[in-house]
Coordinates of C-alpha atoms and ligand atoms in Angstrom, one line a residue:
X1 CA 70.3 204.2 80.9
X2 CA 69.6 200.7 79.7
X3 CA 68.5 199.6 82.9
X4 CA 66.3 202.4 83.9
X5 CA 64.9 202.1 79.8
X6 CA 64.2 198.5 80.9
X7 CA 62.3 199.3 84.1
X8 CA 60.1 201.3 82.3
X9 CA 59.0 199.0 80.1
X10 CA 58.8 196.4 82.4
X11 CA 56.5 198.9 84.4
X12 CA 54.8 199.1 81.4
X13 CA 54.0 195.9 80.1
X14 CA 52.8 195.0 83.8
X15 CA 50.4 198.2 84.1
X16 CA 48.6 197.1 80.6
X17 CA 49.0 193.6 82.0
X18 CA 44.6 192.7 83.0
X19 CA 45.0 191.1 86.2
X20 CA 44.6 187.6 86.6
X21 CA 42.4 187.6 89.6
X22 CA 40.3 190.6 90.9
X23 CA 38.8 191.1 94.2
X24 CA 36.9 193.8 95.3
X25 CA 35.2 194.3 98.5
X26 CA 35.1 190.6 100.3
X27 CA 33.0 190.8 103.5
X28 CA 32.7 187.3 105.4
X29 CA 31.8 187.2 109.0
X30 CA 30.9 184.2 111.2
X31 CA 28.0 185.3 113.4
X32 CA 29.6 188.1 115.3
X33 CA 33.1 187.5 113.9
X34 CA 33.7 190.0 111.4
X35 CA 37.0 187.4 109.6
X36 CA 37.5 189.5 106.3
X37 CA 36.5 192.7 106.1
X38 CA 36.1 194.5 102.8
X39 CA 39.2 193.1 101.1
X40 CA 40.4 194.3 97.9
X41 CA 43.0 191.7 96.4
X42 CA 44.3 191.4 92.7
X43 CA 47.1 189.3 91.3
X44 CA 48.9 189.5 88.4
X45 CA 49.2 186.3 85.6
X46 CA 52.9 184.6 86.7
X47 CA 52.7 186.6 90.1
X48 CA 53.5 184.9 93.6
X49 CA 51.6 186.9 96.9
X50 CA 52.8 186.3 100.1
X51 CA 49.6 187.0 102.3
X52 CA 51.1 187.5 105.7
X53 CA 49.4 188.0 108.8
X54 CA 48.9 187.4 112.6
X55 CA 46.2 184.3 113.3
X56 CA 43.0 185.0 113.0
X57 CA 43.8 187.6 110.9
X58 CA 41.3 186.3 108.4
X59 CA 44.0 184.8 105.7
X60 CA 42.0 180.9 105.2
X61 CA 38.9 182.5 105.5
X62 CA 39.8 185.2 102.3
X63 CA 41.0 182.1 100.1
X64 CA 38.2 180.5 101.4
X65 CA 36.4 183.4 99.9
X66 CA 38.6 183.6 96.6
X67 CA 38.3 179.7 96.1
X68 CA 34.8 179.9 96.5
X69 CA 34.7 177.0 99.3
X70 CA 32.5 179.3 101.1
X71 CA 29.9 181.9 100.1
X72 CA 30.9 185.7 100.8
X73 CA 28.9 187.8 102.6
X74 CA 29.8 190.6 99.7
X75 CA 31.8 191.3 97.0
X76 CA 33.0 190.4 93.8
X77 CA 36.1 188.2 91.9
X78 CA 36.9 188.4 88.6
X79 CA 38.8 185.7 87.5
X80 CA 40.2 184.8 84.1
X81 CA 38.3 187.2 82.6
X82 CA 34.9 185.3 84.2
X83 CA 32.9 186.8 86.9
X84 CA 33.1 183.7 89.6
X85 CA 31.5 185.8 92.1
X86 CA 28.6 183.4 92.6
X87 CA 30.0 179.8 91.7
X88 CA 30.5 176.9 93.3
X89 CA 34.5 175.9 94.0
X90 CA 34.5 172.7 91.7
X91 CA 33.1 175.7 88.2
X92 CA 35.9 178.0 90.2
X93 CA 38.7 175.3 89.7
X94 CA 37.6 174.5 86.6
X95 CA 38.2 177.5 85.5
X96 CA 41.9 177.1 86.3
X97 CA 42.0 177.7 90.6
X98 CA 43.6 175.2 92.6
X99 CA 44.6 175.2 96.3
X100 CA 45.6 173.2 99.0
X101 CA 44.6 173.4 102.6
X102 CA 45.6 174.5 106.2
X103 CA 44.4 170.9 107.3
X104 CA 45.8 168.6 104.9
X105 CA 43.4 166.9 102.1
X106 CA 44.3 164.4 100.7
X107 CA 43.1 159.8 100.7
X108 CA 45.3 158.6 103.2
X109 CA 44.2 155.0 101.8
X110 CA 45.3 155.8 98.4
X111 CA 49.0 155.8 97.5
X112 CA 50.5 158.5 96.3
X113 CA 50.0 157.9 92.5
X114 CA 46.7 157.1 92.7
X115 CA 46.2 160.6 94.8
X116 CA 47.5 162.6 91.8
X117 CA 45.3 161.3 89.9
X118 CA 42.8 161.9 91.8
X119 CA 43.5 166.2 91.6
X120 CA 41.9 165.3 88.0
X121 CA 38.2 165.5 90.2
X122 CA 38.2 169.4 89.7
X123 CA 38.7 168.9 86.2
X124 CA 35.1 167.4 86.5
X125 CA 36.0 164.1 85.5
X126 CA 34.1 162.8 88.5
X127 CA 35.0 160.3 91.5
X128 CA 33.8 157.0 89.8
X129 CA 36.4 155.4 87.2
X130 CA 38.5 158.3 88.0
X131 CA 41.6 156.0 88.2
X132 CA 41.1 153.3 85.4
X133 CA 40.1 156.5 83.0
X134 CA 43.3 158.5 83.3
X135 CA 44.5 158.6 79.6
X136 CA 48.8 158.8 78.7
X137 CA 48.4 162.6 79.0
X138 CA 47.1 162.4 82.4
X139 CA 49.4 159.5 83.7
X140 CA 52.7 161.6 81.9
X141 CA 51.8 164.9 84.1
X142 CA 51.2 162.7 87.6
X143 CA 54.6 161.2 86.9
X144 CA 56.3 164.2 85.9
X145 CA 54.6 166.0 89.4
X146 CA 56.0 163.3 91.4
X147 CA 59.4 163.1 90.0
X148 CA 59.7 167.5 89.8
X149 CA 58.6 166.9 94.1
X150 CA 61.0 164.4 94.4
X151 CA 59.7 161.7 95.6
X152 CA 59.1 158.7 93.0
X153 CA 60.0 156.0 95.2
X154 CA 57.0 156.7 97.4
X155 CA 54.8 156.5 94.3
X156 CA 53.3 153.2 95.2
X157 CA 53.6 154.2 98.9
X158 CA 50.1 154.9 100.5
X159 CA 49.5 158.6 101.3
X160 CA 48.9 158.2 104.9
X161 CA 52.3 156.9 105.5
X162 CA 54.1 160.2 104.2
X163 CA 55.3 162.3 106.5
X164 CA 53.4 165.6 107.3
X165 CA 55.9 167.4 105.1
X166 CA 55.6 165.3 102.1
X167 CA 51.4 165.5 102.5
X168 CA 51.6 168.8 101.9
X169 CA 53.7 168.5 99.0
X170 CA 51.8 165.8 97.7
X171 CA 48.7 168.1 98.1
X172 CA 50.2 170.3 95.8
X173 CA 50.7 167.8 93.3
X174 CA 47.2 166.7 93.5
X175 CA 46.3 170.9 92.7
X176 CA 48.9 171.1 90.0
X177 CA 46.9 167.5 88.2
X178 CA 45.0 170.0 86.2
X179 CA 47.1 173.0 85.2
X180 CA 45.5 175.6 86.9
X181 CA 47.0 179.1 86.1
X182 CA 46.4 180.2 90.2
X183 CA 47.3 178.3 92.9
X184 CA 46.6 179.1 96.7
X185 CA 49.0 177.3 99.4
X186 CA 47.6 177.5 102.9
X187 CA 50.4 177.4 105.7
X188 CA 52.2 176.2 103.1
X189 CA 55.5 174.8 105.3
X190 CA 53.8 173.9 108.4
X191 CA 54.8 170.6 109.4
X192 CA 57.7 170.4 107.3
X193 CA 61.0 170.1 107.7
X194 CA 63.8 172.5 106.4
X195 CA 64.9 170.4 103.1
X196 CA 61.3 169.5 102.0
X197 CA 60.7 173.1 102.4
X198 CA 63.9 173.4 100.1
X199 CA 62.1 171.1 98.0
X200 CA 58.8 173.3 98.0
X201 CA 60.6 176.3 97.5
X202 CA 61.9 175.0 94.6
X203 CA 59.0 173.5 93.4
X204 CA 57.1 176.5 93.8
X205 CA 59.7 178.6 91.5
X206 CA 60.1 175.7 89.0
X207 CA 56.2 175.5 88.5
X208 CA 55.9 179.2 88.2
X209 CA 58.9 180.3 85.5
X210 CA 58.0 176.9 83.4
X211 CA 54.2 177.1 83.5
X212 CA 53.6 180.8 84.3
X213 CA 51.3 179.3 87.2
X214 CA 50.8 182.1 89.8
X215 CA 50.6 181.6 93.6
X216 CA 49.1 183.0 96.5
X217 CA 50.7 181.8 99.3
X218 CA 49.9 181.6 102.9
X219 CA 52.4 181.9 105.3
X220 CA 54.1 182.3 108.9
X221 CA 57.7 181.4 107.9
X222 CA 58.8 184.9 107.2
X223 CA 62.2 183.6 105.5
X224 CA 60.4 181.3 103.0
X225 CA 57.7 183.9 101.8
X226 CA 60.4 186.7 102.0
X227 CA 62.5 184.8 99.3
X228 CA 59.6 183.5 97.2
X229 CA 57.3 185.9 96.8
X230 CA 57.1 189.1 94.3
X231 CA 54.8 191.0 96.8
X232 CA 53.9 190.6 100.2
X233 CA 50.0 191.3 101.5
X234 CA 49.8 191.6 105.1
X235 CA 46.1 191.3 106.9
X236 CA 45.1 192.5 110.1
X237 CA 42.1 191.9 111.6
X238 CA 40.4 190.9 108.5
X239 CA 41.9 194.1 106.3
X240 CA 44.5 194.5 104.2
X241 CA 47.2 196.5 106.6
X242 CA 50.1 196.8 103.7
X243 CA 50.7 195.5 100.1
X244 CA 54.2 196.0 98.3
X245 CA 57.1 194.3 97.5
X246 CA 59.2 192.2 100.3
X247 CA 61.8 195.2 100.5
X248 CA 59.0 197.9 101.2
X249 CA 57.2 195.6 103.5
X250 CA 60.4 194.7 105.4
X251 CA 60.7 198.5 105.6
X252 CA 57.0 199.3 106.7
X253 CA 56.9 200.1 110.7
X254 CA 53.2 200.2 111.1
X255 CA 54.2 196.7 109.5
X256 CA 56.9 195.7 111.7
X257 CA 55.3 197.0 115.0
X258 CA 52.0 195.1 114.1
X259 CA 53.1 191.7 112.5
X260 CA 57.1 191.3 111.9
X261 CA 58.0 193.1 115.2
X262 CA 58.8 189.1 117.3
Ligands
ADP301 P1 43.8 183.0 109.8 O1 43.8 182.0 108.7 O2 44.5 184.3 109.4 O3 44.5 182.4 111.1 P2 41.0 182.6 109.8 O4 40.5 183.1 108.5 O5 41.1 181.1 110.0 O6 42.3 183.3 110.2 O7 40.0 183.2 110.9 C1 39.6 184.5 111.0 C2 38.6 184.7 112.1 O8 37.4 184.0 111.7 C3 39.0 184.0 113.4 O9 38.5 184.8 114.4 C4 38.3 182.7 113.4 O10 38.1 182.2 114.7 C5 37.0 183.0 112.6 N1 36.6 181.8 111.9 C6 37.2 181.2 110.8 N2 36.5 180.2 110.3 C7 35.4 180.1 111.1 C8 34.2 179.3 111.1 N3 34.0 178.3 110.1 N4 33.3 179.5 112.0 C9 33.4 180.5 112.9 N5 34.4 181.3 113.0 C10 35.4 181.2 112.1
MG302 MG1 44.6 180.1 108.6

């Protein structure tokens, strides 16, 4: 009785729970290619998506959408409570997106440190004196990132000596420089070996129960988003082919014949 009193209200405080992000209706196509097709997409504050999908199913181009780092053909994203429909990706991070990419960004001539500092750019602190400006508050959160990833020997190290791996989680760090409350992880353990992805994982989950951040995740290593993730999206061809939690999507056979069938 308690527990079924409990899911109810759970069930309850979610439904009255505004999401955090709201998509409706994303159309992008690249000359004939038609990438994301009429996507609806919300996410709840503190939620982590899996989006799942074969490639080319049109997964970087809808962040690419949701991030605003390209324009959509149509359709509209409420985020925050802020119509972002229309801005550029530096107003969309500023108003608490960050992401990382499916090709690494990050200054491979800059050392790690000095990389985390600059994720402060999309808090619109600008390129120039970026470095020598970073106040206590800023240089306490770039060491606390490194040290939560693991890695503060390699502070001083320069970027483009880290392993592919610890690029990617360094990218994160650089997204997390600013507190965003959604962050979007493209192919987020590509490259990486099994105990940074332990590292990630961890990361991930740490960053999301202590600072309520909420992810959306891009993924092909079914085991990783399977034990991360609160709900699974899976895209097909540019549409959204199944959305539920990772028990009904591992239970979905229009699912498993499409995507999870290998
Ligand atoms: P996924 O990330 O799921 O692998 P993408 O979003 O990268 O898929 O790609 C979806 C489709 O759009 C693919 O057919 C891809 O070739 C095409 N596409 C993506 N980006 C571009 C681009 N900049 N120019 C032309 N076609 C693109
Ligand atoms: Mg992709």
């Amino acid at each position: 009785m308690t527990s079924s009193a409990q899911l109810s209200n759970q069930a309850t405080t979610i439904a009255d729970c505004p999401p955090l992000l709201r998509a409706r209706g994303i159309v992008k196509s690249f000359g004939g290619i038609r990438a994301v097709q009429g996507v609806d997409f919300d996410v709840a504050p503190g939620e982590i998506t899996g989006l799942v999908g074969p490639n080319g199913s049109g997964k970087s181009t809808l962040l690419s959408c949701l991030s605003r780092d390209i324009a959509m053909d149509s359709g509209s994203i409420l985020f925050n409570g802020a119509d972002i429909s229309k801005m550029r990706a530096m107003e969309a991070a500023r108003s608490g997106m960050g992401r990382t990419f499916q090709n690494v960004r990050i200054f491979p001539e800059m050392s790690v440190w000095e990389n985390a500092l600059m994720g402060r750019q999309w808090k619109g602190v600008g390129l120039r004196g970026l470095l020598s400006s970073a106040d206590d508050d800023t240089r306490r959160r770039a060491t606390d990132l490194i040290e939560l990833m693991r890695f503060p020997q390699l502070a001083h190290e320069y970027a483009g000596n880290l392993s592919g791996g610890q690029k990617r989680l360094l990218e994160l760090v650089m997204a997390m420089m600013s507190r965003p409350k959604l962050v979007m992880l493209d192919e987020a353990t590509s490259g990486v070996n099994p105990t940074l992805i332990e590292s990630l994982k961890q990361y991930v989950m740490g960053l999301n129960r202590d600072e309520g951040v909420a992810f959306i995740i891009v993924e092909h290593n079914i085991g990783f988003i399977f034990s991360v993730a609160d709900r699974i999206v899976v895209l097909d061809s540019g549409k959204i082919l199944a959305d539920g939690s990772p028990d009904e999507i591992r239970q979905n056979q229009e699912v498993i014949g499409a995507y999870l069938g290998a």
